[in-house]
Short mmCIF file of C-alpha atoms in Angstrom, two decimals:
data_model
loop_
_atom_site.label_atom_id
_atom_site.label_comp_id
_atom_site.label_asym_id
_atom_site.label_seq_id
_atom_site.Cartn_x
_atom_site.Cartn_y
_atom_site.Cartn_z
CA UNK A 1 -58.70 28.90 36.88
CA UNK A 2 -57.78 30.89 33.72
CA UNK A 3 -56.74 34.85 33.97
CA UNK A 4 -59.94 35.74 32.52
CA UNK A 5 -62.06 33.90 35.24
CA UNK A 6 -63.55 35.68 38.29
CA UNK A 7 -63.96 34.95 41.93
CA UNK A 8 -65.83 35.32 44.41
CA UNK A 9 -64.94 38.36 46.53
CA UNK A 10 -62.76 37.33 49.23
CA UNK A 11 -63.40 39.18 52.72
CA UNK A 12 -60.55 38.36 54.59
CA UNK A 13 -60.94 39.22 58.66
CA UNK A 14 -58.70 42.20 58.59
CA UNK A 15 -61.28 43.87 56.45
CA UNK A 16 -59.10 43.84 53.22
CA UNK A 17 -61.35 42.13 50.05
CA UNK A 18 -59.48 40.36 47.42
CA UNK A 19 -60.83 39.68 44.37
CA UNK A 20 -59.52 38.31 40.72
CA UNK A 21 -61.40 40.33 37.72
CA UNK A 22 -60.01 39.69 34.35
CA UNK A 23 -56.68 39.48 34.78
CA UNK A 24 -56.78 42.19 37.50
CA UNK A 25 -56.57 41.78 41.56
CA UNK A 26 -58.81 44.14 43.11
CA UNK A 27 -57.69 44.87 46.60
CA UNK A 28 -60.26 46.84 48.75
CA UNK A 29 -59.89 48.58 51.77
CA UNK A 30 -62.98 47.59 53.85
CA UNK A 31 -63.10 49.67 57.18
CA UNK A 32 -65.70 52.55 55.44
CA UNK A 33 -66.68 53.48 59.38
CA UNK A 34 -63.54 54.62 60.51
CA UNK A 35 -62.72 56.14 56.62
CA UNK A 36 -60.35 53.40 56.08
CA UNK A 37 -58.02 54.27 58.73
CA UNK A 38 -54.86 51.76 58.91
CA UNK A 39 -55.45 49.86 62.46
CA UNK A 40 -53.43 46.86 62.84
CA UNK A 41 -55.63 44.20 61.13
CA UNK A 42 -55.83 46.75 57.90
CA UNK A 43 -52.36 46.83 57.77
CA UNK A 44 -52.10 42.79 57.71
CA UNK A 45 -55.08 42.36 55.65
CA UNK A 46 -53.32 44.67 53.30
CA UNK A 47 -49.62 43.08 53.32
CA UNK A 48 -51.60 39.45 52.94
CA UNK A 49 -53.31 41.37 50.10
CA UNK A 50 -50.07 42.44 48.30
CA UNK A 51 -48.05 38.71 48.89
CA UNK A 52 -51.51 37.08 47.47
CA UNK A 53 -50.99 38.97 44.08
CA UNK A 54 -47.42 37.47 44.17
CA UNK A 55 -48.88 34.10 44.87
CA UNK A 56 -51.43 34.07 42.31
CA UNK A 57 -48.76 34.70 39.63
CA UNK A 58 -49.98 34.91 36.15
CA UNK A 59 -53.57 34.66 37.12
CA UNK A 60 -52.67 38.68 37.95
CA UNK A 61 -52.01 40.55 35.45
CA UNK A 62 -52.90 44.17 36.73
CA UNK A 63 -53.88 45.09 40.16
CA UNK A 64 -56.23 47.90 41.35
CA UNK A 65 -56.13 49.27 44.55
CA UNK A 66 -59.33 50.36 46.29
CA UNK A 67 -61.49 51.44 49.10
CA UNK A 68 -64.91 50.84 50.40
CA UNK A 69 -67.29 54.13 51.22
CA UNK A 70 -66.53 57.80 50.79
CA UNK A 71 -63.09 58.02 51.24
CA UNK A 72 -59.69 56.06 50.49
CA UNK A 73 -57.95 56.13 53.58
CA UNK A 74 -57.14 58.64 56.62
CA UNK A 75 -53.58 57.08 57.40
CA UNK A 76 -52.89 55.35 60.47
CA UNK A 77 -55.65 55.32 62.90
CA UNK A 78 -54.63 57.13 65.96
CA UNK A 79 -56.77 56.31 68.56
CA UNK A 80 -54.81 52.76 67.90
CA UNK A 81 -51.90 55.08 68.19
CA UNK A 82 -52.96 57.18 71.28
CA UNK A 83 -53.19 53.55 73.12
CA UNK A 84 -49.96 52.52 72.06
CA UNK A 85 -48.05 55.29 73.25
CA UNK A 86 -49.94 54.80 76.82
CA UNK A 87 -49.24 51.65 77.01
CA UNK A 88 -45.93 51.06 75.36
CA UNK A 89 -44.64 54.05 74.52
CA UNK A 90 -41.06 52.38 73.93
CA UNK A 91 -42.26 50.36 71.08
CA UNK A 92 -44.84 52.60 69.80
CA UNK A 93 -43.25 53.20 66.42
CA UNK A 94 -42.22 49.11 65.50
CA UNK A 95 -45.14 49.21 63.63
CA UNK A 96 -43.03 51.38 60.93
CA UNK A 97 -40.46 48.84 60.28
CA UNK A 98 -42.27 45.74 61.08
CA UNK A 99 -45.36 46.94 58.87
CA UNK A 100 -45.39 49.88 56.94
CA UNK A 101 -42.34 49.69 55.64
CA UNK A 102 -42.74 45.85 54.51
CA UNK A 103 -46.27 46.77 52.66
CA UNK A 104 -44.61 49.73 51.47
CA UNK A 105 -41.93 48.14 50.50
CA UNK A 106 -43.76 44.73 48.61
CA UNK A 107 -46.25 46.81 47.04
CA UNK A 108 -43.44 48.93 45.41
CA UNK A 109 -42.30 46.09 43.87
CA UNK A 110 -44.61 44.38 42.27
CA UNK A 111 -44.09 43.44 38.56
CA UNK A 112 -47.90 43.97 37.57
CA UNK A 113 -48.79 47.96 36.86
CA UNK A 114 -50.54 49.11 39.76
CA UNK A 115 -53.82 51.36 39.46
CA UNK A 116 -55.14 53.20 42.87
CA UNK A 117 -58.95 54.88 42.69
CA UNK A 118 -58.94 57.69 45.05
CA UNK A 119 -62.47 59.19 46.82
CA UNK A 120 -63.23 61.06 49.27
CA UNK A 121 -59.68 61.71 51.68
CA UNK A 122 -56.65 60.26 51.48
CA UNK A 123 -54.27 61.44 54.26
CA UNK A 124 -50.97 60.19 55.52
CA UNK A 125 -49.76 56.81 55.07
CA UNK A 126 -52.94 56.65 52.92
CA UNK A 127 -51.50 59.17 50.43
CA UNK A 128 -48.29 57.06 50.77
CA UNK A 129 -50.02 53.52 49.41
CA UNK A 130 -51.61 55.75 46.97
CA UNK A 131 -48.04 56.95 45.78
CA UNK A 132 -47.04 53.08 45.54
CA UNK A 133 -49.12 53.00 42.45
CA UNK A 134 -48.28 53.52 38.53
CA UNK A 135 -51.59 55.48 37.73
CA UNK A 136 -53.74 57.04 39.96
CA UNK A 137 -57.36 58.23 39.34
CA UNK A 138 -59.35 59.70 41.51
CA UNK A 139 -62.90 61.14 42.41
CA UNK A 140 -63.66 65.46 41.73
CA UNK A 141 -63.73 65.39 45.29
CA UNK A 142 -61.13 64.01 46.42
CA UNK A 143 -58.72 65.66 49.00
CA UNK A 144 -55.38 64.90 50.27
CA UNK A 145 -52.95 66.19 52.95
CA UNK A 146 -49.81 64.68 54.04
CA UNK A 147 -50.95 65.50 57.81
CA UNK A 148 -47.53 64.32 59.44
CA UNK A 149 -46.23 67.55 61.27
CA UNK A 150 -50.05 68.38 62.16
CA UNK A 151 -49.39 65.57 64.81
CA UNK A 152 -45.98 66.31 65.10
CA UNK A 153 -44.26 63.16 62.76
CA UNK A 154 -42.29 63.23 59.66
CA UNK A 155 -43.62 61.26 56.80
CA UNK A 156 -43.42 57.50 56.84
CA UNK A 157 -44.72 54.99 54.24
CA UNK A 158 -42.32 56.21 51.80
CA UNK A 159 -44.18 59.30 51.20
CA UNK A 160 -40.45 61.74 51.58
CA UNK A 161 -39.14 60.33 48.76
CA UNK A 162 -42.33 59.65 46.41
CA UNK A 163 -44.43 62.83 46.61
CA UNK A 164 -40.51 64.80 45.89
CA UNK A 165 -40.58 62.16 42.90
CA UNK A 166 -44.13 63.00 42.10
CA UNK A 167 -44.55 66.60 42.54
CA UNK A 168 -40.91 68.09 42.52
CA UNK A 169 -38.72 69.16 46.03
CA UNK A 170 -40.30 72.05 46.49
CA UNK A 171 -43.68 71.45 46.33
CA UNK A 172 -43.03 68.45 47.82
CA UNK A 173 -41.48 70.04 51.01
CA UNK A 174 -44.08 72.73 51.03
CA UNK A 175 -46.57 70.54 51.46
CA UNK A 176 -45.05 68.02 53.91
CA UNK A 177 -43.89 71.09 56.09
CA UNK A 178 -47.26 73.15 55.74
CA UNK A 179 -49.47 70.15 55.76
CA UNK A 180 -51.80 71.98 53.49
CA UNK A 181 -54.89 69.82 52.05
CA UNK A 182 -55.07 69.79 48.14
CA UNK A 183 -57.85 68.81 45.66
CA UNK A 184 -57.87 66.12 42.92
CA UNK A 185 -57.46 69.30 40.51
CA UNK A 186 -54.47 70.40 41.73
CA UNK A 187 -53.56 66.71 42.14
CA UNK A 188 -54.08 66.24 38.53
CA UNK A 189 -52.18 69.72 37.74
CA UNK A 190 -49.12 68.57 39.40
CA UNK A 191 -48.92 65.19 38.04
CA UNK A 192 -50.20 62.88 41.17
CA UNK A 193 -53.20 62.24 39.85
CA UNK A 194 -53.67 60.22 35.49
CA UNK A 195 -57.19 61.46 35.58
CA UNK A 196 -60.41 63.21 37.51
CA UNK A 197 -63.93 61.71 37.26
CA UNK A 198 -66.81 62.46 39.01
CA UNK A 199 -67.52 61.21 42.48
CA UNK A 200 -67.98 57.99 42.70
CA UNK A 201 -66.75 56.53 39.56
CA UNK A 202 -62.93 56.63 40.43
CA UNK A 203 -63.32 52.12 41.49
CA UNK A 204 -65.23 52.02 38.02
CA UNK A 205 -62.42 54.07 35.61
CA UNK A 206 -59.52 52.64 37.42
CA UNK A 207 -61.00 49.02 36.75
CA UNK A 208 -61.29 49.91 33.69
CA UNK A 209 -57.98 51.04 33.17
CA UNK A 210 -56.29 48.26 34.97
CA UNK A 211 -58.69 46.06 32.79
CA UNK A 212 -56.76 47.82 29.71
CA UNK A 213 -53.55 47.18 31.25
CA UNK A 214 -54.38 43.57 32.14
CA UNK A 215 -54.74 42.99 28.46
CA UNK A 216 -51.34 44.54 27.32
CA UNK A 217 -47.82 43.94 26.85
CA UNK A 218 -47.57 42.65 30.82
CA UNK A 219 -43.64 41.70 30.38
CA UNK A 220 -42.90 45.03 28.75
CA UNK A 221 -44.86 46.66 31.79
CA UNK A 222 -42.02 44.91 34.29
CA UNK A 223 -39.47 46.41 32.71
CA UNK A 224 -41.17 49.84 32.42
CA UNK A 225 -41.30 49.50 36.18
CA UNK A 226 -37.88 48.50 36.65
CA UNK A 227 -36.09 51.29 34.47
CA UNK A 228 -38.30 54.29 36.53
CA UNK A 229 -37.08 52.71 39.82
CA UNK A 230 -34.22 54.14 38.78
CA UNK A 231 -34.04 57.05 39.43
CA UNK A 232 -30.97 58.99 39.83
CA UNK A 233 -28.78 56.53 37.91
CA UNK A 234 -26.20 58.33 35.75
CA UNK A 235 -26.93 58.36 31.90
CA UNK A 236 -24.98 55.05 30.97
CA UNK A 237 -26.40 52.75 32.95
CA UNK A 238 -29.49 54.17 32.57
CA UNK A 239 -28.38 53.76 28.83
CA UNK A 240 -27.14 50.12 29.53
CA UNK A 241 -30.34 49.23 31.27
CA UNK A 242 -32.79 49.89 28.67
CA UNK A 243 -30.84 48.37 25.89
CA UNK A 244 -30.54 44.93 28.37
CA UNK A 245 -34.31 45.68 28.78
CA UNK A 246 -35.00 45.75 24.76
CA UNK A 247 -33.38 42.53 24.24
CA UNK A 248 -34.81 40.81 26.84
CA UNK A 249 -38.14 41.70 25.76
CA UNK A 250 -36.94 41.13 21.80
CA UNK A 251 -36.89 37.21 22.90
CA UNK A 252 -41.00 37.62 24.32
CA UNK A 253 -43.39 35.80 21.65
CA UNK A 254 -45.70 39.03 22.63
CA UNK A 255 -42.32 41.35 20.96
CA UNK A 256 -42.66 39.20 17.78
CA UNK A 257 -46.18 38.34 17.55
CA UNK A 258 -46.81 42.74 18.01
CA UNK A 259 -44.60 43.14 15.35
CA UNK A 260 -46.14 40.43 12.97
CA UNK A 261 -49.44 41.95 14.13
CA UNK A 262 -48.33 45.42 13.12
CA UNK A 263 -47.21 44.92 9.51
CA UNK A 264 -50.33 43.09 9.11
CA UNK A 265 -52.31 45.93 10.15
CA UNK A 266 -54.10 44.48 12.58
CA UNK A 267 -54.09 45.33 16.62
CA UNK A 268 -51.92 42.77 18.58
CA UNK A 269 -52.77 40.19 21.21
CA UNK A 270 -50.88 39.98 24.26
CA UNK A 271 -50.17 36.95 26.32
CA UNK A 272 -47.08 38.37 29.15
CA UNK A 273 -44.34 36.09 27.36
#
């Protein structure tokens, strides 16, 4: 199978698709009945998902993120939750470490840029995948809320340290405290949010961004990650780190084949080495 090739969309039974396009991984969730809340198969569909990108190596070049219906996600689902605390209220909360945190966790790492196409709402742990990604685009009507104290939680799913990241500390706390539902305007305002498109085209412009991506400088993108997961390094190392980046990247045929390509005048083909 080349990068280029495409497969068949693959419905796995925790209602997660998986699909190769391009270059680029589309992972769907596919729950659209209960607006894509995270039940336990979601949450292992997902995680499979995530190590599958890993697994397919350079076959995966970009990777969108995705959901099925009207909206993205509504976070954990909490009847799921309700019947957990009835029944083993002790234990209730494993589910953060054992697998929130690890799908958190993976999909924050991954070396491939990361695209997320928002509709509809995305609440919770939803708006904390959504945070996982490098560009976000989402849908005019697209809401979000960070919902956590509404029920009486903090945030989990890394969403304490990524929407402060995202949106500055006081905004951030503001709206984790208040719980306060937002638009993709003000999303786009404060920076959460690449671009807005009308409803029901954010799947189409975020394959077509992660299409873009899929097509660029994919070594260069790695590094890009790595030097913004950085952040609150001192100015040296974050000195020291991009110069180790630049020569790392100086040995890729795609640094020296660019440059050929530029004083030729001609646009550059990529290959990720």
């Amino acid at each position: 199978m080349s990068a280029t090739s495409q497969t068949p969309a693959d419905e796995t039974p925790h209602g997660v698709g998986y699909t190769l396009d391009g270059g680029v991984a589309v992972i769907e969730l596919r729950r659209p009945s209960a607006r894509n809340a995270l039940d336990v198969s979601l949450r292992a569909g997902l995680i499979a998902a995530v190590r599958r990108v890993r697994g397919d190596g350079d076959l995966v070049r970009a990777v969108l993120l995705t959901a099925e219906g009207r909206h993205f996600c509504v976070g954990q689902d909490l009847k799921e939750h309700a019947r957990a605390l009835e029944s083993a209220p002790a234990s209730a909360f494993a589910v953060l470490r054992d697998e929130y945190n690890p799908l958190v966790a993976e999909l924050h790492a991954l070396p491939q840029p990361v695209v997320a196409a928002v509709e509809g709402a995305c609440v919770g742990a939803g708006l904390g995948l959504v945070l996982c990604a490098d560009v976000r685009v989402a849908g005019a009507g697209a809401r979000f809320s960070t919902a956590f104290t509404g029920i009486g939680l903090a945030p989990d799913s890394g969403l304490s340290r990524a929407l402060a990241q995202t949106v500055g500390p006081s905004r951030a706390a503001a709206l984790m405290l208040l719980g306060d539902r937002f638009d993709a305007e003000a999303a786009q305002q404060w920076g959460l949010v690449h671009s807005v498109v009308q409803d029901g085209g954010a799947a189409a412009e975020g394959l077509t961004l992660a299409k873009r991506l899929a097509a660029g400088p994919t070594a260069a993108y790695a590094e890009v990650k790595a030097l913004l997961r950085a952040d609150g390094a001192p100015l040296p190392v974050v000195l020291e780190r991009e110069a180790a980046a630049q020569e790392r990247l100086g040995t890729t045929q795609d640094h020296r084949a660019a440059v050929r390509a530029f004083l030729e005048g001609r646009q550059p083909s990529f290959t990720g080495h």
